[in-house]
mmCIF file of C-alpha atoms in Angstrom:
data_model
loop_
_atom_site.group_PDB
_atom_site.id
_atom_site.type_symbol
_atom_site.label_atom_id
_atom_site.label_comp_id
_atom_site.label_asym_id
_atom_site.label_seq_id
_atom_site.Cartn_x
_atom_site.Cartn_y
_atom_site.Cartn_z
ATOM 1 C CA UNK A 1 -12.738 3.715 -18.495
ATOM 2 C CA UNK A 2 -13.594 6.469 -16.004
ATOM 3 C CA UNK A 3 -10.750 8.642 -14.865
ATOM 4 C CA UNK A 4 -11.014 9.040 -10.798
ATOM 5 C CA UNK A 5 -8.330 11.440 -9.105
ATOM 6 C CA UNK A 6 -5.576 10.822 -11.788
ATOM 7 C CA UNK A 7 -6.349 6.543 -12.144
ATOM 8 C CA UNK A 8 -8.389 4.686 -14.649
ATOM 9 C CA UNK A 9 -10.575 2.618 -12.743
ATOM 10 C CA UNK A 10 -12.151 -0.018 -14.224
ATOM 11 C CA UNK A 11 -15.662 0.356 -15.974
ATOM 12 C CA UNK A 12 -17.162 -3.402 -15.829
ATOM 13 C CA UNK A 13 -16.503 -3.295 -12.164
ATOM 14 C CA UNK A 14 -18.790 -1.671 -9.122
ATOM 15 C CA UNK A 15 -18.533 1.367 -8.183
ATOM 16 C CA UNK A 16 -17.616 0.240 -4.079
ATOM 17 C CA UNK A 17 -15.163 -1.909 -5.570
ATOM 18 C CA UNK A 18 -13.430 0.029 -8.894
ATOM 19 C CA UNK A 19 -12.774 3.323 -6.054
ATOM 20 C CA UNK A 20 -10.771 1.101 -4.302
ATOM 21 C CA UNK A 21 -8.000 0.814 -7.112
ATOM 22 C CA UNK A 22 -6.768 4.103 -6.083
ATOM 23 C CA UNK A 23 -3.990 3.805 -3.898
ATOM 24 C CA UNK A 24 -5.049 5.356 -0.533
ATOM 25 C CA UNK A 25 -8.865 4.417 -1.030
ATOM 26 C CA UNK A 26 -9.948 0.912 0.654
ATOM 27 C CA UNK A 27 -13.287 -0.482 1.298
ATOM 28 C CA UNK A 28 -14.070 2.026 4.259
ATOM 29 C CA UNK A 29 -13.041 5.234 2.325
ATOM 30 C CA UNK A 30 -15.002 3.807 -0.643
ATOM 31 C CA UNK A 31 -18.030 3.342 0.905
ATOM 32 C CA UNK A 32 -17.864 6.701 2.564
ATOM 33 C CA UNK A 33 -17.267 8.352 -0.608
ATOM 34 C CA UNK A 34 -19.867 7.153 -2.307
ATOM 35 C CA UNK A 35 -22.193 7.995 0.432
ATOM 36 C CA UNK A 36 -21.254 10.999 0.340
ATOM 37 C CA UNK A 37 -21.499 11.988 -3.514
ATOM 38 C CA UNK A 38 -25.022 10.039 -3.706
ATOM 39 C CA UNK A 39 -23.977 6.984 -5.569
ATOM 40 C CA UNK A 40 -25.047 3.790 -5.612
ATOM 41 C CA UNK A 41 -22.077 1.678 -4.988
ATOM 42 C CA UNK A 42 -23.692 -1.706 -6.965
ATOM 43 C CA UNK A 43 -23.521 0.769 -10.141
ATOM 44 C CA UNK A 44 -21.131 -0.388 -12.508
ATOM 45 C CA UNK A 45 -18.542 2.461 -13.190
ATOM 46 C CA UNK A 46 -19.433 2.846 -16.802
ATOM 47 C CA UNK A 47 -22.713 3.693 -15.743
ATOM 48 C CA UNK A 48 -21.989 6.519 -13.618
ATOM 49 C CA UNK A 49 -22.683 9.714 -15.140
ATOM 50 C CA UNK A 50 -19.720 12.181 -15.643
ATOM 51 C CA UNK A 51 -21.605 15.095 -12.887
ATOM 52 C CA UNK A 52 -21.345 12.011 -10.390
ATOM 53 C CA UNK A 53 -17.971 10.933 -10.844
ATOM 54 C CA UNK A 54 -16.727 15.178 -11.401
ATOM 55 C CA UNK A 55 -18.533 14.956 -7.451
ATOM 56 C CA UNK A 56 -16.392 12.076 -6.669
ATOM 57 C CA UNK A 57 -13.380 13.478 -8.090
ATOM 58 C CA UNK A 58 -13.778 16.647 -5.797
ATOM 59 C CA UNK A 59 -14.494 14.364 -3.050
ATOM 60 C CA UNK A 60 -11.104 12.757 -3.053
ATOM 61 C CA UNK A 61 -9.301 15.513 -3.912
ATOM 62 C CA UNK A 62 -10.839 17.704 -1.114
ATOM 63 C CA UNK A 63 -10.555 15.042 1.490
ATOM 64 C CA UNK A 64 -8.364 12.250 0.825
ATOM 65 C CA UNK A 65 -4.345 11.898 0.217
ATOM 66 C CA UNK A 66 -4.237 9.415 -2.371
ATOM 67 C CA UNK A 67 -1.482 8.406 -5.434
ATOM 68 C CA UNK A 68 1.283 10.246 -6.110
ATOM 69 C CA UNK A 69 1.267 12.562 -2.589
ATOM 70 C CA UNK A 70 0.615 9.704 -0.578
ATOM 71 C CA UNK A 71 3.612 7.612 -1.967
ATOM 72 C CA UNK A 72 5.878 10.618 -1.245
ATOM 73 C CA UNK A 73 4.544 11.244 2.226
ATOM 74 C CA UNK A 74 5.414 7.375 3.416
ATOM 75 C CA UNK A 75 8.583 7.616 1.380
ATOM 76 C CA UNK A 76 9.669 10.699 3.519
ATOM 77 C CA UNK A 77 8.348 9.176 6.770
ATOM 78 C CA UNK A 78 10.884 6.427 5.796
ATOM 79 C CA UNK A 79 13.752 8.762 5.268
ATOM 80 C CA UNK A 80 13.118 10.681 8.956
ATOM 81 C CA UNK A 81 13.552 7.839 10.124
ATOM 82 C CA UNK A 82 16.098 6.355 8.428
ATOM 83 C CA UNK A 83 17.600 10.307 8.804
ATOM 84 C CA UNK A 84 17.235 10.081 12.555
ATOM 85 C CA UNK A 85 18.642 6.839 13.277
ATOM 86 C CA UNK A 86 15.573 5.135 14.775
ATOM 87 C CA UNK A 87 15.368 1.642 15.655
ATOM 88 C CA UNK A 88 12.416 1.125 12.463
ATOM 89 C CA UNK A 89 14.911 3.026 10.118
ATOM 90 C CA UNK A 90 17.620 1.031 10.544
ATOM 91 C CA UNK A 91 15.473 -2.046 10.039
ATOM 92 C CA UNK A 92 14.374 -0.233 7.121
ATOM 93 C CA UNK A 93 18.141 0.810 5.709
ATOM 94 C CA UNK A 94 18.798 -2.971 6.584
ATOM 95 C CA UNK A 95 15.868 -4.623 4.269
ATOM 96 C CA UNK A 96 14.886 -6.514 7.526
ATOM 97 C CA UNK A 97 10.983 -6.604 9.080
ATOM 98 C CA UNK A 98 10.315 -3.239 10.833
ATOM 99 C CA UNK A 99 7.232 -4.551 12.885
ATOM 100 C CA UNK A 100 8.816 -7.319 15.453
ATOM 101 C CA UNK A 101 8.474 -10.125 12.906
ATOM 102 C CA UNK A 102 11.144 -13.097 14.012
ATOM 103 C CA UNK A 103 14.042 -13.649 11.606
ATOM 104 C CA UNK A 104 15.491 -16.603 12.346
ATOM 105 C CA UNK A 105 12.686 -18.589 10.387
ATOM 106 C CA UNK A 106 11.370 -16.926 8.591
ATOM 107 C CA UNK A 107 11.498 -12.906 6.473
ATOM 108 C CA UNK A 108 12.170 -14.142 3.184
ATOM 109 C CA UNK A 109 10.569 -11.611 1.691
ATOM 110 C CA UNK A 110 12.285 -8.466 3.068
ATOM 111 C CA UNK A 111 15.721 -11.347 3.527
ATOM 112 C CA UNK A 112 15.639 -12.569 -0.178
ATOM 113 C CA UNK A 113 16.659 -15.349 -1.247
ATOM 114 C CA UNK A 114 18.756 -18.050 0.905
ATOM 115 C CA UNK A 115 22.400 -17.424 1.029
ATOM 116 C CA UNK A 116 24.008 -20.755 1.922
ATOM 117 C CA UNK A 117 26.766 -20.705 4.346
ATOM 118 C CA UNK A 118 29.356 -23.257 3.860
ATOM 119 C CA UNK A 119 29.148 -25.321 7.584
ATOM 120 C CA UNK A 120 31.970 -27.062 9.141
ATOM 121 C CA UNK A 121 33.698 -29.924 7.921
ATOM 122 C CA UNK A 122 33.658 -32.379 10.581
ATOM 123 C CA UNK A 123 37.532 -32.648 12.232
ATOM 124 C CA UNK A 124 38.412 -36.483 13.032
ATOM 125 C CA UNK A 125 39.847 -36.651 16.417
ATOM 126 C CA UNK A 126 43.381 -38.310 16.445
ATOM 127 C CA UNK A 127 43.636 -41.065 19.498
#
């Protein structure tokens, strides 16, 4: 497997598509990328030859936030705003939908699952 800024990538895949298992590399970056360093991006990655991917590795690291200092940088865009009290960070401190998404319907996946609410018993009216 060829080693690309700090990930394995995948050697039976394409070039185009085995850059984009790097976490802060999608289809647009890829393509650029490999544009850039002279690649053919239908090559399979175990046919690359190491010069080409050392070009792609200096590439990314020249350019691109990706992995490890990307993670951090959304994590501690989180925490500002979580820190200054921001509408998004206390959706975020809540586990709710930061984005608008309606709640009363639907969120289950930032919500988790249900939690039933006992309802009212019904009260028989005396006549």
């Amino acid at each position: 497997m060829p080693r690309i800024a700090g990930v394995d990538v995948p050697d039976n895949k394409k070039m185009l598509y085995a850059l984009q298992y790097i976490h802060g590399i999608g289809a647009h970056y890829a393509k650029l990328i490999l544009e850039e360093a002279g690649v053919n991006g239908d090559v399979r990655a175990r046919e690359v030859p190491e010069t080409q991917l050392a070009q792609i590795n200096a590439i990314i690291d020249a350019t691109y936030l990706v992995e490890g200092a990307l993670r951090r940088q959304v994590q501690q865009n989180i925490q500002r705003l979580k820190d200054i009290r921001s509408y998004r960070g206390e959706r975020h401190r809540k586990g709710l939908p930061v984005r608008g998404q309606r709640t009363q319907s639907n969120a289950r996946t930032r919500k988790g699952k249900k939690k039933t609410v006992a309802g009212k018993k019904g009260v028989k009216a005396k006549a």
